[in-house]
PDB file of C-alpha atoms in Angstrom:
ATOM      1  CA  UNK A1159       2.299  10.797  52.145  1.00 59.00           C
ATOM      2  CA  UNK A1160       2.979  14.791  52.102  1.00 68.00           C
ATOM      3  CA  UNK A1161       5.148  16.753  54.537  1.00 77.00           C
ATOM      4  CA  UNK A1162       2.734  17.342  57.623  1.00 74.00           C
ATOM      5  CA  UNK A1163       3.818  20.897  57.273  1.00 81.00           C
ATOM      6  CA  UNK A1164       2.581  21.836  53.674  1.00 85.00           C
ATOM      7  CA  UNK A1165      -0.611  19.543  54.483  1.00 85.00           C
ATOM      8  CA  UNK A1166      -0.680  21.949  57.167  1.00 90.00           C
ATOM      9  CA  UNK A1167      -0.411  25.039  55.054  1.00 90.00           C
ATOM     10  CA  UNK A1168      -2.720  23.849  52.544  1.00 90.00           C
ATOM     11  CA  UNK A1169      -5.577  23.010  55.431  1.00 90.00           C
ATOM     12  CA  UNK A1170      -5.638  26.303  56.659  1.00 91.00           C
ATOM     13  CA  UNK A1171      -6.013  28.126  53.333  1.00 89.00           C
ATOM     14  CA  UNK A1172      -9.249  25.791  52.652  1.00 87.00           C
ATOM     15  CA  UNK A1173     -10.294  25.908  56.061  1.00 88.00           C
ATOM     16  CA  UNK A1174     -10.093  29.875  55.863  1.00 88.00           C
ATOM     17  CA  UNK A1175     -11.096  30.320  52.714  1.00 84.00           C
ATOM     18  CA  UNK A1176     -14.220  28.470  53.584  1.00 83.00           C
ATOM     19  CA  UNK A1177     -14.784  30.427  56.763  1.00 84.00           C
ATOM     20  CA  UNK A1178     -14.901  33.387  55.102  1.00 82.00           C
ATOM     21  CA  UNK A1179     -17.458  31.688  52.361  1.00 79.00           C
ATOM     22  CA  UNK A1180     -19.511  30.588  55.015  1.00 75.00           C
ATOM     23  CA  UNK A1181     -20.081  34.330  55.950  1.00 73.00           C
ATOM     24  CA  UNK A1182     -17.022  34.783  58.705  1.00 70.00           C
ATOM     25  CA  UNK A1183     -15.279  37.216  56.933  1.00 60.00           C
ATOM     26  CA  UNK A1184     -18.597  39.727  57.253  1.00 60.00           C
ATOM     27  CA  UNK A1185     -19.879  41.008  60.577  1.00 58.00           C
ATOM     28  CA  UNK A1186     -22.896  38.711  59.960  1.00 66.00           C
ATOM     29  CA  UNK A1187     -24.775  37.870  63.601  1.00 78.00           C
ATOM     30  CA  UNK A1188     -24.469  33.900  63.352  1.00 79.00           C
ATOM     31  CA  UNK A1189     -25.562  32.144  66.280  1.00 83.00           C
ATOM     32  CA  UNK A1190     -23.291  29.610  68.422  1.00 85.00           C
ATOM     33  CA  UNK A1191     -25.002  26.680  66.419  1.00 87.00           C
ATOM     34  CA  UNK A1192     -24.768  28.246  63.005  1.00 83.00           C
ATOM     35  CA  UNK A1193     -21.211  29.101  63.869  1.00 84.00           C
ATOM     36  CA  UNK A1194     -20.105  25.692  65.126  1.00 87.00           C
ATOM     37  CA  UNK A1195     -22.123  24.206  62.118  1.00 84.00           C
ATOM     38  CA  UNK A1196     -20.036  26.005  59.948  1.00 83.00           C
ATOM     39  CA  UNK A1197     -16.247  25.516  61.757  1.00 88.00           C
ATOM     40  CA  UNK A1198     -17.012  21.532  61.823  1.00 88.00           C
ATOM     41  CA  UNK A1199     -18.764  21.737  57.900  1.00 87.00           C
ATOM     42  CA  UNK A1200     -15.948  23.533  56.864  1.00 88.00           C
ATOM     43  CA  UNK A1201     -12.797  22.222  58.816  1.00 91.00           C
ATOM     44  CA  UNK A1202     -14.351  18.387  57.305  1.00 90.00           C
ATOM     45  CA  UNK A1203     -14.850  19.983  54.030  1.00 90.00           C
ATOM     46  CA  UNK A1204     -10.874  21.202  53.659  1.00 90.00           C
ATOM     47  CA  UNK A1205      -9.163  18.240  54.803  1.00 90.00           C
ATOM     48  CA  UNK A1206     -11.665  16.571  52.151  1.00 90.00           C
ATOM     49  CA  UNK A1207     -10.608  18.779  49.368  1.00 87.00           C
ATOM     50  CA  UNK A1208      -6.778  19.015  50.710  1.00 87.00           C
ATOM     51  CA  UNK A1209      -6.692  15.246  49.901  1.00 86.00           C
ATOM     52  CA  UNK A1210      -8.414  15.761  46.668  1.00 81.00           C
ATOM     53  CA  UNK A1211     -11.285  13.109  46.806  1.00 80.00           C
ATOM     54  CA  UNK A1212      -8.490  10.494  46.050  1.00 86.00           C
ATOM     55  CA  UNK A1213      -9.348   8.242  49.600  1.00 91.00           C
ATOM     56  CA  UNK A1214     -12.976   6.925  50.405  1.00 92.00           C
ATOM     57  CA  UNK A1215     -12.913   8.781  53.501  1.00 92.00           C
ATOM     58  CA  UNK A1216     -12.398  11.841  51.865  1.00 90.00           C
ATOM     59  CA  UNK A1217     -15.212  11.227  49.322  1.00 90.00           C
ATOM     60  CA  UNK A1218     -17.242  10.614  51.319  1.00 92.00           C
ATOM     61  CA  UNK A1219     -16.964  13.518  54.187  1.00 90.00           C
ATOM     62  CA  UNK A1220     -18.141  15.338  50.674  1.00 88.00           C
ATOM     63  CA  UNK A1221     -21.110  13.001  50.191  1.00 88.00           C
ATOM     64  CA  UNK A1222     -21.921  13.751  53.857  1.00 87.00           C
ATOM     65  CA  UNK A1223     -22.110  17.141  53.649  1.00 85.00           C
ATOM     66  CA  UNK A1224     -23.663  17.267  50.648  1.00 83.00           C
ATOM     67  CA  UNK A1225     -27.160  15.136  51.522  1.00 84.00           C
ATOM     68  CA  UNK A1226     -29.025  17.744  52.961  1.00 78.00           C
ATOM     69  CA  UNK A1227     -30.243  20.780  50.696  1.00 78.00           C
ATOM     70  CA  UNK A1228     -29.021  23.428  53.231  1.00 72.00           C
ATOM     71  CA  UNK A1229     -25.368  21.993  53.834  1.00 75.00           C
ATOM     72  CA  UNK A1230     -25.043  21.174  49.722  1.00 80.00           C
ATOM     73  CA  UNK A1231     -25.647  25.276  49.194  1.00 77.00           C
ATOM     74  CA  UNK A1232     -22.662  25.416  52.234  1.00 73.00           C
ATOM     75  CA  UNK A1233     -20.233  22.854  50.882  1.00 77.00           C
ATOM     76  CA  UNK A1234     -20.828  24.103  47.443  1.00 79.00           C
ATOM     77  CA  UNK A1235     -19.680  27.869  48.698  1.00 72.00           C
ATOM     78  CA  UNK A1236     -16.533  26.107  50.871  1.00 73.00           C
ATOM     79  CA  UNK A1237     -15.642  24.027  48.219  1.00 73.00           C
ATOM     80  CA  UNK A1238     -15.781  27.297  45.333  1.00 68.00           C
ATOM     81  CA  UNK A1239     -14.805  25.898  41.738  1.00 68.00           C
ATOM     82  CA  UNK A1240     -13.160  22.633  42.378  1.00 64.00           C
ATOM     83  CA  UNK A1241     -16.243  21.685  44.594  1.00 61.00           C
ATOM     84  CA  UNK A1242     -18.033  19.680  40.765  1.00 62.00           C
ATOM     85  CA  UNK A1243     -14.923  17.687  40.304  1.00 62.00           C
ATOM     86  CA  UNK A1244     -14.691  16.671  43.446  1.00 59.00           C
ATOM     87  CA  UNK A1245     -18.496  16.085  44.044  1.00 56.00           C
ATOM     88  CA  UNK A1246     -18.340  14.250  40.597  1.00 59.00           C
ATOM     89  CA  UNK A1247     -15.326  12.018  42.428  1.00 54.00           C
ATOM     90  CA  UNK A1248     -18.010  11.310  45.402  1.00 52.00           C
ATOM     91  CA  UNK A1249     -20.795  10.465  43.174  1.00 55.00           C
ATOM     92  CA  UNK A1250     -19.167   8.352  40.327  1.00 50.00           C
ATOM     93  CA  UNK A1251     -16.818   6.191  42.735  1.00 48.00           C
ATOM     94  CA  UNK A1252     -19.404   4.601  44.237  1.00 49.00           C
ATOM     95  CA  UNK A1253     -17.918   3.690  48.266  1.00 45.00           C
ATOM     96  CA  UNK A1254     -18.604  -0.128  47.552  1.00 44.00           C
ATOM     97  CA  UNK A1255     -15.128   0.207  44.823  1.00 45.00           C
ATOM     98  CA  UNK A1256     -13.161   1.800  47.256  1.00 48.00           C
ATOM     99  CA  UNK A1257     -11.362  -1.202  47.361  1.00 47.00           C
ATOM    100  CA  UNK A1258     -11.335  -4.245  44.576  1.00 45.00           C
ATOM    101  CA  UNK A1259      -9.736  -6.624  47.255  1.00 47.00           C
ATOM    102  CA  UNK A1260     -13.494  -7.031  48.290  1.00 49.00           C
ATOM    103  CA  UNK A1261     -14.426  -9.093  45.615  1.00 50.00           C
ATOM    104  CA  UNK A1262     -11.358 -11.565  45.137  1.00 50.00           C
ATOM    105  CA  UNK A1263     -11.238 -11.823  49.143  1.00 53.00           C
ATOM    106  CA  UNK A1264     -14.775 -13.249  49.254  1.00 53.00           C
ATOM    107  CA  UNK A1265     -14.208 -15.822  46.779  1.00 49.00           C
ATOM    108  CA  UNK A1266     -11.011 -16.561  48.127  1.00 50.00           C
ATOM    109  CA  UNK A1267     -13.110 -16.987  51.314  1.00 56.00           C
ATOM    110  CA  UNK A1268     -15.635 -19.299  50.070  1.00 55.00           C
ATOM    111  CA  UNK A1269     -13.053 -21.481  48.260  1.00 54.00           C
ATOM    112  CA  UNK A1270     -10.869 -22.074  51.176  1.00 55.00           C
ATOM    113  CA  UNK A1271     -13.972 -21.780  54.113  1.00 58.00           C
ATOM    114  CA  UNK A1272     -14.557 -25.917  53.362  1.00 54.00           C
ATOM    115  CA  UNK A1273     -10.983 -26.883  53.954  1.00 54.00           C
ATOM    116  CA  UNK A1274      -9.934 -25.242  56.464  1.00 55.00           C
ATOM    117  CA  UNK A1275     -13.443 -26.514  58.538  1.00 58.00           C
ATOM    118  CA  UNK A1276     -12.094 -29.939  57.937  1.00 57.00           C
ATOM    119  CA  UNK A1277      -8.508 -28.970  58.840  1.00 56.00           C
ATOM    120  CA  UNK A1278      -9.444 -27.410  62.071  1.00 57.00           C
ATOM    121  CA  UNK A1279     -12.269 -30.182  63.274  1.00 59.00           C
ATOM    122  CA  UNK A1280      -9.201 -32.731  62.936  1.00 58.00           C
ATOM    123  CA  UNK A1281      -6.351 -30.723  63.957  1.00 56.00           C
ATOM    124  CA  UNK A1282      -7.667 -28.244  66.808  1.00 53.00           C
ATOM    125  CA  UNK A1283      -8.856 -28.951  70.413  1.00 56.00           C
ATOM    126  CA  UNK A1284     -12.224 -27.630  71.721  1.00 59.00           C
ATOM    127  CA  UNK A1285     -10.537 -25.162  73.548  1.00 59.00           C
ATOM    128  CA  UNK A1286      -8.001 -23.728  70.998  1.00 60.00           C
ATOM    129  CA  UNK A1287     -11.693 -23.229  68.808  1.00 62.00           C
ATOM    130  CA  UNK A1288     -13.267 -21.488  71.543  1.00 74.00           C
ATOM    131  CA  UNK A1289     -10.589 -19.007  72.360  1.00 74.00           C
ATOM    132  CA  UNK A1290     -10.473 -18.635  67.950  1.00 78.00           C
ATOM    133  CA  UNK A1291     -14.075 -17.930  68.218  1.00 84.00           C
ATOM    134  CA  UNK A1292     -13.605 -15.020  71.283  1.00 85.00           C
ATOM    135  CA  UNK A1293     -10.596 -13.796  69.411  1.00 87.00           C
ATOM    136  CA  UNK A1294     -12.796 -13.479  66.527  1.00 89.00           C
ATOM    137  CA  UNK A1295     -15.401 -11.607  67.664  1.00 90.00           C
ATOM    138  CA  UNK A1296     -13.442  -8.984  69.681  1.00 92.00           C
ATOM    139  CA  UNK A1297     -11.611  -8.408  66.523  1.00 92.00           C
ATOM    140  CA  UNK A1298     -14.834  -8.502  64.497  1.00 93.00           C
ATOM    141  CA  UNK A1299     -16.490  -6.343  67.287  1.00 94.00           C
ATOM    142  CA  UNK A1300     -13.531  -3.688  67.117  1.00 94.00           C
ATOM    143  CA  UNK A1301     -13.354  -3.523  63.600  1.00 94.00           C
ATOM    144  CA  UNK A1302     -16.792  -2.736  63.115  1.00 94.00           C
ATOM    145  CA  UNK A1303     -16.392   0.284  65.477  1.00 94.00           C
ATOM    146  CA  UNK A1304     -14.135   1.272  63.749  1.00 94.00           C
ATOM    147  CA  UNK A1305     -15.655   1.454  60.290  1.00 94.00           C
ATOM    148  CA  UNK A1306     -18.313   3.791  62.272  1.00 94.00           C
ATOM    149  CA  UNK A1307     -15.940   5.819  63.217  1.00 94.00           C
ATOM    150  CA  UNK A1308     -14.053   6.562  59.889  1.00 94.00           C
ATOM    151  CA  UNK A1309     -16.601   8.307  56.952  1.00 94.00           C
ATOM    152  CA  UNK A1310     -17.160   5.481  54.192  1.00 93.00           C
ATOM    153  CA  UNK A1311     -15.859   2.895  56.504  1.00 93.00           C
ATOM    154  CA  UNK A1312     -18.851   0.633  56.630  1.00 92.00           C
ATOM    155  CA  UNK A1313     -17.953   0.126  52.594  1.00 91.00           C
ATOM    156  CA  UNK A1314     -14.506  -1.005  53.276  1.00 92.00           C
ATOM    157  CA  UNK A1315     -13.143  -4.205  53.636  1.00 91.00           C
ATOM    158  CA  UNK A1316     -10.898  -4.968  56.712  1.00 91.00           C
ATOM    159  CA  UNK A1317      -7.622  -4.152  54.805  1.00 92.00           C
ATOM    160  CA  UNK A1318      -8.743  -0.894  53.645  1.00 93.00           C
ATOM    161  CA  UNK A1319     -10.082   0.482  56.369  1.00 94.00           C
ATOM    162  CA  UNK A1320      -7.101   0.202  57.906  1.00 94.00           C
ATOM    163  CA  UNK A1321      -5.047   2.211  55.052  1.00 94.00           C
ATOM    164  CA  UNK A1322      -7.628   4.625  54.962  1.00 94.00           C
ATOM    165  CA  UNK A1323      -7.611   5.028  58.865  1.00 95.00           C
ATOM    166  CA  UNK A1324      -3.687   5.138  58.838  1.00 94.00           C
ATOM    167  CA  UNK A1325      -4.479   8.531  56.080  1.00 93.00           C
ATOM    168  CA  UNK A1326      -7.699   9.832  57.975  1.00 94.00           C
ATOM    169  CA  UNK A1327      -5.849   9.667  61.458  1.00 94.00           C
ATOM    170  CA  UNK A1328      -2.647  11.498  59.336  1.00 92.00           C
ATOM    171  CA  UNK A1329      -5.564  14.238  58.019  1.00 92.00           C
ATOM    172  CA  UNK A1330      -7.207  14.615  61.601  1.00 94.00           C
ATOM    173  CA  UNK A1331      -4.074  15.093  63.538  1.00 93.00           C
ATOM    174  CA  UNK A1332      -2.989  17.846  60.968  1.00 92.00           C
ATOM    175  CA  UNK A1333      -6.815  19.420  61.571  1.00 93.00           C
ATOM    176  CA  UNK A1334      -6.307  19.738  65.358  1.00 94.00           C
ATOM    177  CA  UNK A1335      -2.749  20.869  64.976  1.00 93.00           C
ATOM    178  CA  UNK A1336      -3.805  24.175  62.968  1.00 93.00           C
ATOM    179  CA  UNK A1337      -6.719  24.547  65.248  1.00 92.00           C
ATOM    180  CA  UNK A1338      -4.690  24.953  68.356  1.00 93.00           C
ATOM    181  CA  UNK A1339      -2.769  27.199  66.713  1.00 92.00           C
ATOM    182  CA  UNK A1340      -5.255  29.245  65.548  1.00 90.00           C
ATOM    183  CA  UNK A1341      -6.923  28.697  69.246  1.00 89.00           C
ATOM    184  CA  UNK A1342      -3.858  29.857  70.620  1.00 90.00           C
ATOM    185  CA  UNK A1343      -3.329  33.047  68.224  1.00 90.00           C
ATOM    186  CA  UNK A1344      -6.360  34.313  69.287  1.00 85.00           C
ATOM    187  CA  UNK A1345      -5.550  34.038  72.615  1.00 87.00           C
ATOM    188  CA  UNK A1346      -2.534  35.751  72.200  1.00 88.00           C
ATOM    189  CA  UNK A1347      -3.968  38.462  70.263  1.00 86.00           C
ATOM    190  CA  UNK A1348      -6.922  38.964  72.693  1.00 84.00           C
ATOM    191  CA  UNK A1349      -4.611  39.192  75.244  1.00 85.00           C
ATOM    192  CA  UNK A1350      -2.475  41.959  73.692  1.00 86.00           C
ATOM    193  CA  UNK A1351      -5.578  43.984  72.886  1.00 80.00           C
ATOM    194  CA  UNK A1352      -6.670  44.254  76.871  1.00 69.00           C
TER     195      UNK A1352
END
């Protein structure tokens, strides 16, 4: 994991730079919409590219952004050059290979799923099985709110998305950190022009 402060550093260069690709820079009327379009398309965008494609989440904030026509002509201008190489990362990784534990964990699954059904009908009370069951399904419940909540989640097995929540949650904290700053620059500055 990088220093929080260069990850930091390098957010707000990509998040600036793609402001001022998105038309910021200019005294272009945008309205609130197009302007909050275009903070959110591009803050995503940068902490994408800052992690280089390398995590599923990050590949696919890309893919997100890139599925409709008019936000593919906006992440191409945020994302400049390196935006084919990283759109080439998206595309060719597809999410289902985020992680190769999927595979050997479902056959590991189905090998052991007979035994341990004839383990627990011997060896477990009704009651110990029904609080398994409500155990289960709270943690089932909760980890399928969470894969909604992290981009490419649904693709990841339970083990992955937890890495790759560990990293996004790493990324997003960094995101609102330079935003308050920059939040509370401007207030500073708006308050020394008055």
């Amino acid at each position: 994991m990088r220093h929080p402060s260069s990850l930091k550093q390098e957010f707000l260069k990509k998040w600036i730079m793609g402001l001022q690709r998105c038309g910021f820079s200019s005294k272009k009327s945008m309205s609130v919409m197009e302007r909050k379009k275009a903070i959110k398309l591009s803050a995503d965008l940068a902490m994408a590219s800052t992690r280089n494609g390398t995590t599923c989440w990050s590949r696919a904030l890309i893919a997100n952004a890139s599925r409709n026509h008019e936000n593919k002509i906006l992440a191409e201008q945020i994302l400049g050059p390196e935006s084919q190489s990283l759109k080439k990362a998206s595309s060719t990784m597809p999410p289902v290979i985020c992680s190769r534990r999927i595979r050997s964990k479902k056959i590991l699954k189905r090998s052991c799923s007979s035994h341990v059904r004839r383990v627990r009908k011997f060896a477990l009370s009704q009651k110990v099985l029904s609080a398994n069951s409500v155990a289960k399904r709270l943690v089932r419940k909760r980890t399928n709110i969470l894969k909604s909540l992290v981009p490419g989640g649904e693709y990841m097995d339970d083990i992955s998305l937890i890495e790759e929540t560990l990293d996004y949650i790493a990324y997003l904290r960094a995101q609102v950190d330079v935003m308050r700053c920059v939040a509370s620059a401007t207030e500073v500055v708006d308050r020394n022009s008055d």
